[in-house]
Coordinates of C-alpha atoms in Angstrom, one line a residue:
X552 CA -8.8 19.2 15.9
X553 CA -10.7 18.0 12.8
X554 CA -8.5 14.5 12.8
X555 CA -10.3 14.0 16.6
X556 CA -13.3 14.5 15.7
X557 CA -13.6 12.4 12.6
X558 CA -12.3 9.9 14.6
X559 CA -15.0 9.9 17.5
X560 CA -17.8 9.9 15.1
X561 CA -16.8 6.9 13.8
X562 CA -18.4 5.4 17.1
X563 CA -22.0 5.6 15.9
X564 CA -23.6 2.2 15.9
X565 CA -22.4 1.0 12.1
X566 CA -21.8 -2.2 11.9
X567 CA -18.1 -3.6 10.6
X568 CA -17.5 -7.2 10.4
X569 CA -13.8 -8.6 10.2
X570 CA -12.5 -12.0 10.8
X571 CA -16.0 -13.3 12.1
X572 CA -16.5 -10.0 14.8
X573 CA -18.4 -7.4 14.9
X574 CA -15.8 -4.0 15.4
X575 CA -17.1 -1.4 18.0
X576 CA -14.2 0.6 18.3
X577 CA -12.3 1.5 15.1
X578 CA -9.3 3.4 16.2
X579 CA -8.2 0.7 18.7
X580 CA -8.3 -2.3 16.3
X581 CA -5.3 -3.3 14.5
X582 CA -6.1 -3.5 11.4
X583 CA -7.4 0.2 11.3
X584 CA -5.3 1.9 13.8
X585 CA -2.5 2.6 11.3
X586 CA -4.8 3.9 9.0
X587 CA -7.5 5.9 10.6
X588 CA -3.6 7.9 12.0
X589 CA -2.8 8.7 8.4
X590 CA -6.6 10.0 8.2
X591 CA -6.4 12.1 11.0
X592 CA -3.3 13.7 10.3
X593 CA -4.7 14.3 6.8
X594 CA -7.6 16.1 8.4
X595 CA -5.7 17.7 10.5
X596 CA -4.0 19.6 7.9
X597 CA -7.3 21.7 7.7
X598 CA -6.8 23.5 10.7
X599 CA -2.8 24.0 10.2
X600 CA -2.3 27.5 9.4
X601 CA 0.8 26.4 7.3
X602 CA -1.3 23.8 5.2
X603 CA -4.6 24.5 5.4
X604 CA -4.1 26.9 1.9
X605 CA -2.7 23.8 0.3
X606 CA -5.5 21.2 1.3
X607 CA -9.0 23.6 1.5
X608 CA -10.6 26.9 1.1
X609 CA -12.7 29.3 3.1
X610 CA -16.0 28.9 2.3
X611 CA -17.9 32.3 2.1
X612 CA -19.8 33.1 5.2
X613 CA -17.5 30.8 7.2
X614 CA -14.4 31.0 9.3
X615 CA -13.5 27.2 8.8
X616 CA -12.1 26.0 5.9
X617 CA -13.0 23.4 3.3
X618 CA -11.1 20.9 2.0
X619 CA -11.0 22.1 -2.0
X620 CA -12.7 18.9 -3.1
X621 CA -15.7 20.9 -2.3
X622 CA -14.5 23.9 -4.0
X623 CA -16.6 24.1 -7.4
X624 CA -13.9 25.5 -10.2
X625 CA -15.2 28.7 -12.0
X626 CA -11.9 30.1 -12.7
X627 CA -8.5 28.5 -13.6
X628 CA -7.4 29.9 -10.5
X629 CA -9.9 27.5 -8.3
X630 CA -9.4 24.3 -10.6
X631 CA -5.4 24.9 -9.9
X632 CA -6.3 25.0 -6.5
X633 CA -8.4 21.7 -6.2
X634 CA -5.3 19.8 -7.9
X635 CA -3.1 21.1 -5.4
X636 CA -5.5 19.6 -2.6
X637 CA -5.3 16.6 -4.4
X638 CA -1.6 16.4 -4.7
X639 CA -0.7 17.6 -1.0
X640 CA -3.0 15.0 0.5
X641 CA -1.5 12.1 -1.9
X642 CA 2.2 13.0 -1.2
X643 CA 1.9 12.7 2.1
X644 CA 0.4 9.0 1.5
X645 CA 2.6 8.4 -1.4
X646 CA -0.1 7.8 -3.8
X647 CA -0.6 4.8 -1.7
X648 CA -4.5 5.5 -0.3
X649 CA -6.6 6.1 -3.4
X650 CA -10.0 6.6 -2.0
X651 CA -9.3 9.9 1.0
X652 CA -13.0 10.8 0.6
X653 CA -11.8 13.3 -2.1
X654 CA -12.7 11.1 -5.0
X655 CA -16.5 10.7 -3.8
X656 CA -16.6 14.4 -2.8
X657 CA -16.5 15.4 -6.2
X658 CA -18.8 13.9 -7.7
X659 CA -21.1 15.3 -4.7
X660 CA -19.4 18.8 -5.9
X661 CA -19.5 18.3 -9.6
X662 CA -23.4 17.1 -9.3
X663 CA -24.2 20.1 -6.9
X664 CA -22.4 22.3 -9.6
X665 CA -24.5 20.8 -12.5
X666 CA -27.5 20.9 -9.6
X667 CA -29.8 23.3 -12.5
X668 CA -29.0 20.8 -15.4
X669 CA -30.0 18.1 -13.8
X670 CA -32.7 19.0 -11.7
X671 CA -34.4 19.4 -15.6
X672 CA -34.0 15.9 -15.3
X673 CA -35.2 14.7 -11.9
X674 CA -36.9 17.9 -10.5
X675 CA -36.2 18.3 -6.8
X676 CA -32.9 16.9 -7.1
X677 CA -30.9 20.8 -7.0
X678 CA -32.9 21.1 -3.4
X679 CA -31.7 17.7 -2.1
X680 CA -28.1 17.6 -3.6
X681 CA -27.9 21.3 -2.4
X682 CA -28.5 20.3 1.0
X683 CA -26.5 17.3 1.3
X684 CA -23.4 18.9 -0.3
X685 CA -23.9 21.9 2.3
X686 CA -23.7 19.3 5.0
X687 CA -20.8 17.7 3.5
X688 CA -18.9 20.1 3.0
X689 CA -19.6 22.0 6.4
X690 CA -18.8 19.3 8.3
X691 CA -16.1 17.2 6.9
X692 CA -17.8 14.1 6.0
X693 CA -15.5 11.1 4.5
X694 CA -17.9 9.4 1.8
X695 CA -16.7 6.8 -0.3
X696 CA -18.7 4.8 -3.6
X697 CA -19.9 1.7 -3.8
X698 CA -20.9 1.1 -7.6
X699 CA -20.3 -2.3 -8.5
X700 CA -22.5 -5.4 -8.3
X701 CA -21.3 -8.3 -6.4
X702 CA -19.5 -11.1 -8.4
X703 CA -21.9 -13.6 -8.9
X704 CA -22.1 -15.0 -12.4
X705 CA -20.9 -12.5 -15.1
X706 CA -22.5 -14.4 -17.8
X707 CA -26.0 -13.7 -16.5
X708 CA -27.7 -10.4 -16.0
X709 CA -31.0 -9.0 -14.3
X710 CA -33.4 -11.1 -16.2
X711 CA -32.1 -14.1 -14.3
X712 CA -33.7 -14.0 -10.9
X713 CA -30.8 -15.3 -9.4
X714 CA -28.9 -12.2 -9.9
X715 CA -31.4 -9.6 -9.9
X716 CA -32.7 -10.8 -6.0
X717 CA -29.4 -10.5 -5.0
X718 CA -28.1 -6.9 -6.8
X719 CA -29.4 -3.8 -4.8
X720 CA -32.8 -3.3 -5.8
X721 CA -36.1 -1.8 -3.8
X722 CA -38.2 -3.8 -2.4
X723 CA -41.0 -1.4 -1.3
X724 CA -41.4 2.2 -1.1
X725 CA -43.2 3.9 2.5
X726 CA -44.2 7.6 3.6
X727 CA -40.5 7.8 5.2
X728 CA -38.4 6.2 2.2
X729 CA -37.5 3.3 -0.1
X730 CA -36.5 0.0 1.6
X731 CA -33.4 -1.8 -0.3
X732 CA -32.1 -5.2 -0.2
X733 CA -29.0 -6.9 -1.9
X734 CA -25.1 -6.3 -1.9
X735 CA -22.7 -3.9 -3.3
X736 CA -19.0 -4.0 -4.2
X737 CA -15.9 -2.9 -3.7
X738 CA -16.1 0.2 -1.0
X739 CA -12.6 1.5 -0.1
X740 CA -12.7 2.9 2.7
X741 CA -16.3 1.7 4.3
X742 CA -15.3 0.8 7.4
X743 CA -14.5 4.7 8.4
X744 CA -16.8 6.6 5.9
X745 CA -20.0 8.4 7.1
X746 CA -21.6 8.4 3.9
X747 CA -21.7 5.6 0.9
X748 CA -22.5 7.4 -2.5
X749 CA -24.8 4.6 -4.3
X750 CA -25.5 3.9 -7.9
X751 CA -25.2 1.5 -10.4
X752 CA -22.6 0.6 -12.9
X753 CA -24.8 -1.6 -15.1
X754 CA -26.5 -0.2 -18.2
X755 CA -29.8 -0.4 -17.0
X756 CA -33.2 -1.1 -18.8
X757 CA -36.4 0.7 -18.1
X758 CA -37.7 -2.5 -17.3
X759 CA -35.3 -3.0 -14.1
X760 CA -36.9 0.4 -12.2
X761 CA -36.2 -1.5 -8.6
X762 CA -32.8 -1.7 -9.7
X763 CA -32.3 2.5 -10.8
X764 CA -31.5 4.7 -8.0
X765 CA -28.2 7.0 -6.8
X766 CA -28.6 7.0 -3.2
X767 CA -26.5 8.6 -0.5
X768 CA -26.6 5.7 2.1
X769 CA -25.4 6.1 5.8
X770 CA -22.5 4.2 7.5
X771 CA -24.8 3.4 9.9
X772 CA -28.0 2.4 8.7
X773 CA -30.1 0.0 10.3
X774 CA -29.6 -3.3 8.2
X775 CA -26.3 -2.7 6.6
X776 CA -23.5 -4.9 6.9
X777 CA -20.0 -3.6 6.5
X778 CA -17.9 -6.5 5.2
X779 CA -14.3 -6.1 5.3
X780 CA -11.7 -8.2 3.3
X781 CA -8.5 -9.6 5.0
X782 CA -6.4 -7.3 6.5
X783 CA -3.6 -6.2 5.6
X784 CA -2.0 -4.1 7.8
X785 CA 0.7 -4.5 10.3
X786 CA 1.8 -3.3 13.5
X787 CA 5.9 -3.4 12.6
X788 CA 6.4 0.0 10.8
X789 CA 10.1 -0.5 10.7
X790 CA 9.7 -3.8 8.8
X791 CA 6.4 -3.2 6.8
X792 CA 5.9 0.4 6.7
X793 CA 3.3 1.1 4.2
X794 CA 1.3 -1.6 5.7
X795 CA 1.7 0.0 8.9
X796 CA 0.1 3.1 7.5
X797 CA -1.5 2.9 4.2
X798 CA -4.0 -0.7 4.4
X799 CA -7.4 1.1 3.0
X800 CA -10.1 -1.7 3.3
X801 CA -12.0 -2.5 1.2
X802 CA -15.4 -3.8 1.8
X803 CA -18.6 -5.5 0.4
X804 CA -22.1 -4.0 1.5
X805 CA -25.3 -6.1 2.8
X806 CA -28.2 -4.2 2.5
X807 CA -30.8 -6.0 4.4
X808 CA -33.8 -4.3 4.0
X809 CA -32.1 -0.9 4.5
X810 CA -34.6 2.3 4.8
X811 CA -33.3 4.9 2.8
X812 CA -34.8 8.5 3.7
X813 CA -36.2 10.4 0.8
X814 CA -34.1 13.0 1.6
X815 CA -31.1 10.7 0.5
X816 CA -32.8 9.1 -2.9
X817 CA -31.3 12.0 -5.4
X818 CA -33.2 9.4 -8.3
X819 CA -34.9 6.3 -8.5
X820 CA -37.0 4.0 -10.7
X821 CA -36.1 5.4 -14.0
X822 CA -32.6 4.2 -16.0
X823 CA -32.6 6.6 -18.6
X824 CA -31.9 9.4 -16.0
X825 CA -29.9 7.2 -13.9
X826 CA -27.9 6.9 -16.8
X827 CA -27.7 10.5 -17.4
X828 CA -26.7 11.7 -14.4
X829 CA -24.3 8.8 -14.6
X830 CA -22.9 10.0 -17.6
X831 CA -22.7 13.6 -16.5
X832 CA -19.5 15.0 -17.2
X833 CA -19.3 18.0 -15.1
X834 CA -19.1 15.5 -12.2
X835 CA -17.3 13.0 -14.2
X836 CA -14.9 15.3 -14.5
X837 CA -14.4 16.9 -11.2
X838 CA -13.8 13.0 -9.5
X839 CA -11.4 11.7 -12.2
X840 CA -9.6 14.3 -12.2
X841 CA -8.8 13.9 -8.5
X842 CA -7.7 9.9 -9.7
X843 CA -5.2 11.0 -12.3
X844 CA -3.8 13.8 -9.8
X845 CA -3.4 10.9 -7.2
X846 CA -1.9 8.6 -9.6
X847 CA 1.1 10.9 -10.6
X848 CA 2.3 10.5 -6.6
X849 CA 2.0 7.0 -6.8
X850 CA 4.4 6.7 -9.7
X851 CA 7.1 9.1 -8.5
X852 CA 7.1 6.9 -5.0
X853 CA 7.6 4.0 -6.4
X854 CA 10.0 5.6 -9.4
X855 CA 12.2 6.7 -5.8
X856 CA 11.9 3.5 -4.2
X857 CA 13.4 1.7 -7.4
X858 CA 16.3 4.7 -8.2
X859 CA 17.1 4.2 -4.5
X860 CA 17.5 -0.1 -4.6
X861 CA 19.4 0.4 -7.8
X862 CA 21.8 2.5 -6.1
X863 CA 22.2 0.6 -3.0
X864 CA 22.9 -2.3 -4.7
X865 CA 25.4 -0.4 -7.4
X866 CA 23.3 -1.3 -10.9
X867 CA 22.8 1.8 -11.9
X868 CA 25.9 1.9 -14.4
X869 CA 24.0 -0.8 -16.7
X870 CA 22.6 -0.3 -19.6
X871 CA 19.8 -2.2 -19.2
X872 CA 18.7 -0.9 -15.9
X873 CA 19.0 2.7 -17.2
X874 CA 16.5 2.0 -19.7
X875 CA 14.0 0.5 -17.1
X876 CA 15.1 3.5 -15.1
X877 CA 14.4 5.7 -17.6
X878 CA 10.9 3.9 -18.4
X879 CA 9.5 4.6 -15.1
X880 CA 10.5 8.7 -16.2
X881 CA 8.4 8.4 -18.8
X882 CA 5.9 7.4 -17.6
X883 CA 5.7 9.9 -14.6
X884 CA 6.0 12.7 -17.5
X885 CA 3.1 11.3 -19.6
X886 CA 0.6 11.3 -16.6
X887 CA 1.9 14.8 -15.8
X888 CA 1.5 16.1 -18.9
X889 CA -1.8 14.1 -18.9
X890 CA -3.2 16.2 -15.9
X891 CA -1.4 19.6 -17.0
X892 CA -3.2 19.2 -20.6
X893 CA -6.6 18.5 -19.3
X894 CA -6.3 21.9 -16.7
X895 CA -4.8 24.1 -19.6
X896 CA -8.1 22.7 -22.0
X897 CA -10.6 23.1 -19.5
X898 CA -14.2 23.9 -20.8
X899 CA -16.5 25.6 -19.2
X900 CA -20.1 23.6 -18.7
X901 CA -23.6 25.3 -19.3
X902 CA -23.3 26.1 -15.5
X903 CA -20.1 28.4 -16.0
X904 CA -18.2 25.4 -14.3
X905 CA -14.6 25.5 -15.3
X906 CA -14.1 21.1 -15.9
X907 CA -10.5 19.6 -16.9
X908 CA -11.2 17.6 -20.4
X909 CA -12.1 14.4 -20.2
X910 CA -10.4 13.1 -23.2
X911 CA -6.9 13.3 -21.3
X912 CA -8.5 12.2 -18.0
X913 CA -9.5 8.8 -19.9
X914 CA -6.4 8.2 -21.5
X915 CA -4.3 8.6 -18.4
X916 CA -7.0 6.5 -16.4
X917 CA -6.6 4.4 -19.3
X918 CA -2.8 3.9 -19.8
X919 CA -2.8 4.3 -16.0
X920 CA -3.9 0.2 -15.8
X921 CA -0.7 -1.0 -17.5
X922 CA 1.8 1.6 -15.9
X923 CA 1.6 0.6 -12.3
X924 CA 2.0 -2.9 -13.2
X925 CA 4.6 -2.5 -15.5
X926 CA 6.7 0.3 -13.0
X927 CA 6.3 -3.1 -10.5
X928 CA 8.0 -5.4 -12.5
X929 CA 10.8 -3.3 -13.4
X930 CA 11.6 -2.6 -9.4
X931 CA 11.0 -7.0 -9.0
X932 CA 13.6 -6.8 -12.4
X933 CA 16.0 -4.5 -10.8
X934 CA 15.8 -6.1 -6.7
X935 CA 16.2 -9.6 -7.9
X936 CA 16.6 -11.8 -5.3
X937 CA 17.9 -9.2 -3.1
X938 CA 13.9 -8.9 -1.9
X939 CA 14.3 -12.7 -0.5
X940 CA 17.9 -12.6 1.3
X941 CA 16.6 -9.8 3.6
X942 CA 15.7 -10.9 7.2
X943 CA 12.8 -11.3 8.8
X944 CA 13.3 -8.2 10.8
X945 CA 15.5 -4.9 11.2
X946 CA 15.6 -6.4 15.0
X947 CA 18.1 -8.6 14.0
X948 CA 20.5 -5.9 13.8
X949 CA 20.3 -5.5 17.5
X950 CA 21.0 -9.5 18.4
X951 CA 24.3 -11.3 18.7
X952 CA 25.4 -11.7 15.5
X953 CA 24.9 -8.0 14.7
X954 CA 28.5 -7.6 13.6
X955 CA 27.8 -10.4 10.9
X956 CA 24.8 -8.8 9.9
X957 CA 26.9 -5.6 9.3
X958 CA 28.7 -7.0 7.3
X959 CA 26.9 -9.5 4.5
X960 CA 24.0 -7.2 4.2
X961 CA 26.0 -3.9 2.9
X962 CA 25.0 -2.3 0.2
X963 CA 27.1 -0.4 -2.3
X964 CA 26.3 3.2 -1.1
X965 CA 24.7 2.2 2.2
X966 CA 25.1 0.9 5.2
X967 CA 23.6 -3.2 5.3
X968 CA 20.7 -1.7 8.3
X969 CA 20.0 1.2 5.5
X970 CA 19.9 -1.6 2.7
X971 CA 17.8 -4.0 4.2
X972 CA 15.2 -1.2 5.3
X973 CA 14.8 0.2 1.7
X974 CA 13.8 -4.0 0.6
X975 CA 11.7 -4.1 3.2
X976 CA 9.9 -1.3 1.9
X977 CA 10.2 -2.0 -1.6
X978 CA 9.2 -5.6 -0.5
X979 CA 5.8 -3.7 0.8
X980 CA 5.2 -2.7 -2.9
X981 CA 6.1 -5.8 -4.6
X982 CA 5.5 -8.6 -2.2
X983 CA 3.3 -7.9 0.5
X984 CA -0.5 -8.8 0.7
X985 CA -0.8 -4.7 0.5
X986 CA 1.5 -4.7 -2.2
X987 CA -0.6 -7.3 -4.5
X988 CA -3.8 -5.8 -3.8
X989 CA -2.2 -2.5 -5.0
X990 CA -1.4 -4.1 -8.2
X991 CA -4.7 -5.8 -8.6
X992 CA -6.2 -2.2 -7.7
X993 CA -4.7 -0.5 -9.9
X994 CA -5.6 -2.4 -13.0
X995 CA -9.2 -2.5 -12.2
X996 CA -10.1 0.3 -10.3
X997 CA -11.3 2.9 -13.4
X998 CA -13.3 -0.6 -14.7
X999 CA -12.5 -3.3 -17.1
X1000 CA -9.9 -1.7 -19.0
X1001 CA -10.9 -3.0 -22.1
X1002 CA -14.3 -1.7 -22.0
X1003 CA -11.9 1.4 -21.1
X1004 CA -10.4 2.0 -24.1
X1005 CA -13.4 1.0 -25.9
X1006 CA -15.6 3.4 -24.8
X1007 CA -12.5 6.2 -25.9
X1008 CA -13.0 5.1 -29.0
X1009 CA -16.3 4.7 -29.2
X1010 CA -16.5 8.6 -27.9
X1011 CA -14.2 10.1 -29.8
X1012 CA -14.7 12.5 -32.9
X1013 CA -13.5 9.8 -35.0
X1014 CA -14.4 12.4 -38.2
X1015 CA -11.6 14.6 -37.5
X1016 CA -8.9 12.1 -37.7
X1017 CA -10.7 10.1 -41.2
X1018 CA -11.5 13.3 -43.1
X1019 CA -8.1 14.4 -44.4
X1020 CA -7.4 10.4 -44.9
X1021 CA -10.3 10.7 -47.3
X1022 CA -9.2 14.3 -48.6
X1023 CA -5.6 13.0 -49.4
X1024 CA -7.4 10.2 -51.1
X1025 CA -9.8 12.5 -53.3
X1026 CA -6.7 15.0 -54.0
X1027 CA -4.6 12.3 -55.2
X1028 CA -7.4 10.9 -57.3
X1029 CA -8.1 14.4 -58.8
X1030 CA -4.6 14.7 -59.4
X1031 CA -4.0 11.2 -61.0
X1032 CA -6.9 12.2 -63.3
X1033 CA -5.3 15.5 -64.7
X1034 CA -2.1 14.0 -65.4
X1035 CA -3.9 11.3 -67.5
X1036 CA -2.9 8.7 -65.2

């Protein structure tokens, strides 16, 4: 099964650092175990001949199937069928693991379907990103991005030597590649990913050429250093079950002196196409659509978790917990609608792609930082200090004062073992270490969100919305004037 083998090739020399160690074997450590079993089930689903229709396609030529994150949409019919890829694979994580390798994928997919365009850019780059997407796609690679520049001093950029030494740059070019040294941040997902996709999120100047590229950068590459965060994942499902399953670590990236094959350097040494192929929204597209798709699953789980704590504990009959109740509907019908509008006004490209519109993509990535923080307060509003009277495990059930237990922990509409398992998984969204970094995730994850809605306004055919404004005014004006006023 596919799940095996994604596993097994995890053991390929990459270096993984955690807590001081060096991690050989993946799937036996406990702070990936958990996860790397939601992975391969996910996988897995591939070669189900219940699922697999939901999760891939059958690529032509081929008897295996894809997952649709590959698929490139030419008809309505395809992009449909790439959202429900999306949405299977994030139901059966709850929203909860944002970075499944289908985000990345598409921007591999959306630049291989733009591959003509922009190879009138860069020329050579249709050749290469046709051949790496073929190999992607054929043999179910898990990439992840790593776009940002580490945290050093935001007040300073790449004229300061400080920072520019220390951002990913190339530090000499051979026969076989370019060499690379500095850092990158925040890959979800590094520690099991074959593939880094690698380019910048600065607005680059010409005169930075060491720091343009978009490289495709493997796991384990002589020289790079996988460096994993605190983990957060436990080895109790039945008292921290979304920890037990869900903890994607993140990671920061050393890149000392790390030879990247030409074969893998789609551009470097020139911003303005850097930028472009940045900006390119075929690919742009294709990936965020997968993040607003993901997004809707994460809101109706936690929506459930907070319906089901404000029935258990009888609350539901208030006002003022309808409303917040009702809150959490709206927004779950916004982002809907969100992804529904942007399918239903799909343009097609130059290259007869079918792409969802952006404009809805950005507002629900948009809007999207403020909901999941706000749909966490109301489920800390509505648990109250219910989330800090449970015990410190469902094992206490089973001891000798069971029978009190039984009784002081009942819930309205459920038994007290019931009650005290739904706060300890609503505790996981709210409280947990995997819970914050949700949170924190969420509001930062599409970029600083007020460069966010910025840039929405900045991009939008503001024209269309101040010509009749100055119509009205002109009408009115011509109107005053004939009535001699």
């Amino acid at each position: 099964m596919r799940g095996e083998r994604f596993i097994k090739s995890l053991n390929d020399g990459r270096t993984v650092w955690l807590g001081g160690n060096n991690v050989t074997h993946l799937d036996t450590h406990p702070a990936f175990r958990g996860t790397l079993s939601t992975i391969r089930s996910l996988f897995d689903s591939l070669d189900d001949l219940r699922l697999r229709e939901q999760v891939g396609y059958q690529v032509k030529g081929r008897e295996a199937y894809a997952h649709s994150s590959f698929l490139v949409p030419y008809t309505p019919e395809q992009l449909a069928k790439r959202s429900q890829s999306f949405a299977f694979w994030s139901k059966q994580c709850n929203g909860m693991m944002s970075r499944l390798s289908d985000y990345a994928r598409s921007f591999i997919t959306g630049w291989y379907a733009a591959r003509h365009e922009l190879d009138r850019i860069e020329p050579g780059f249709a050749q290469k990103i046709t051949t790496y997407y073929e190999t992607a796609r054929d043999n179910d690679l898990f990439l992840t991005t790593a776009i940002i520049d580490p945290q050093i001093d935001r007040s300073s950029g790449l004229d300061d030597n400080r920072i520019a030494s220390r951002f990913l740059h190339v530090v000499r070019e051979t026969s076989e590649g370019i060499v690379v040294r500095g850092a990158k941040m925040i890959a979800t997902g590094a520690p099991y990913t074959h593939d880094f996709v690698i380019f910048s999120f600065l607005k680059l100047e010409q005169a930075h050429r060491e720091h343009a590229h978009v490289l495709i950068v493997p796991a384990n590459s002589t020289g790079l250093h996988i460096v994993c965060r605190q983990s957060y994942a436990s080895d109790k499902a039945h008292d921290a079950p979304l920890s037990a399953r869900y903890d994607e670590m993140d990671a920061v990236l050393f890149f000392d002196d790390v030879l990247i094959p030409w074969e893998r350097v789609l551009m470097y040494g020139d911003a303005d196409k850097v930028m472009a192929l940045r900006a390119n929204t075929t690919a742009n597209a294709l990936a965020f659509h997968q993040n607003v798709v993901r997004y809707v699953a994460k809101l109706e789980f936690i929506t459930g978790v907070t319906f089901a704590v404000a029935e258990a504990i009888g609350v539901g009959g208030f006002l003022h917990i309808q409303e917040k109740l009702g809150e959490l509907l709206t927004q779950i019908d916004t982002m809907k609608a969100l992804v529904i509008a942007s399918e239903a006004q799909a343009k097609y490209d130059e290259n007869g792609v079918l792409a969802p519109e952006l404009s809805y993509i950005n507002t629900a990535r948009n809007i999207g930082t403020k909901f999941y923080p706000r749909a966490v307060e109301i489920l800390q509003q509505i648990g109250g200090g219910g989330f800090v009277q449970v015990p410190s495990s469902i094992e206490d059930f089973y001891g000798t004062i069971s029978e009190l237990m039984s009784e002081y922990f009942e819930g309205a509409t459920v038994s007290a073992e019931k009650k005290v398992q739904l706060f300890k998984l609503a505790w996981d969204l709210v409280g947990s270490p995997l819970g914050s970094r949700h949170e924190l995730y969420e509001r930062f994850y599409a970029g600083d969100p007020v460069r966010g809605y910025a840039n929405q306004y900045l991009t939008h055919d503001k024209e269309s919305l101040t010509a009749p404004i100055w119509k009205l005014i002109k009408e009115s004006a011509k109107r005053g004037a004939a009535n001699g006023n």
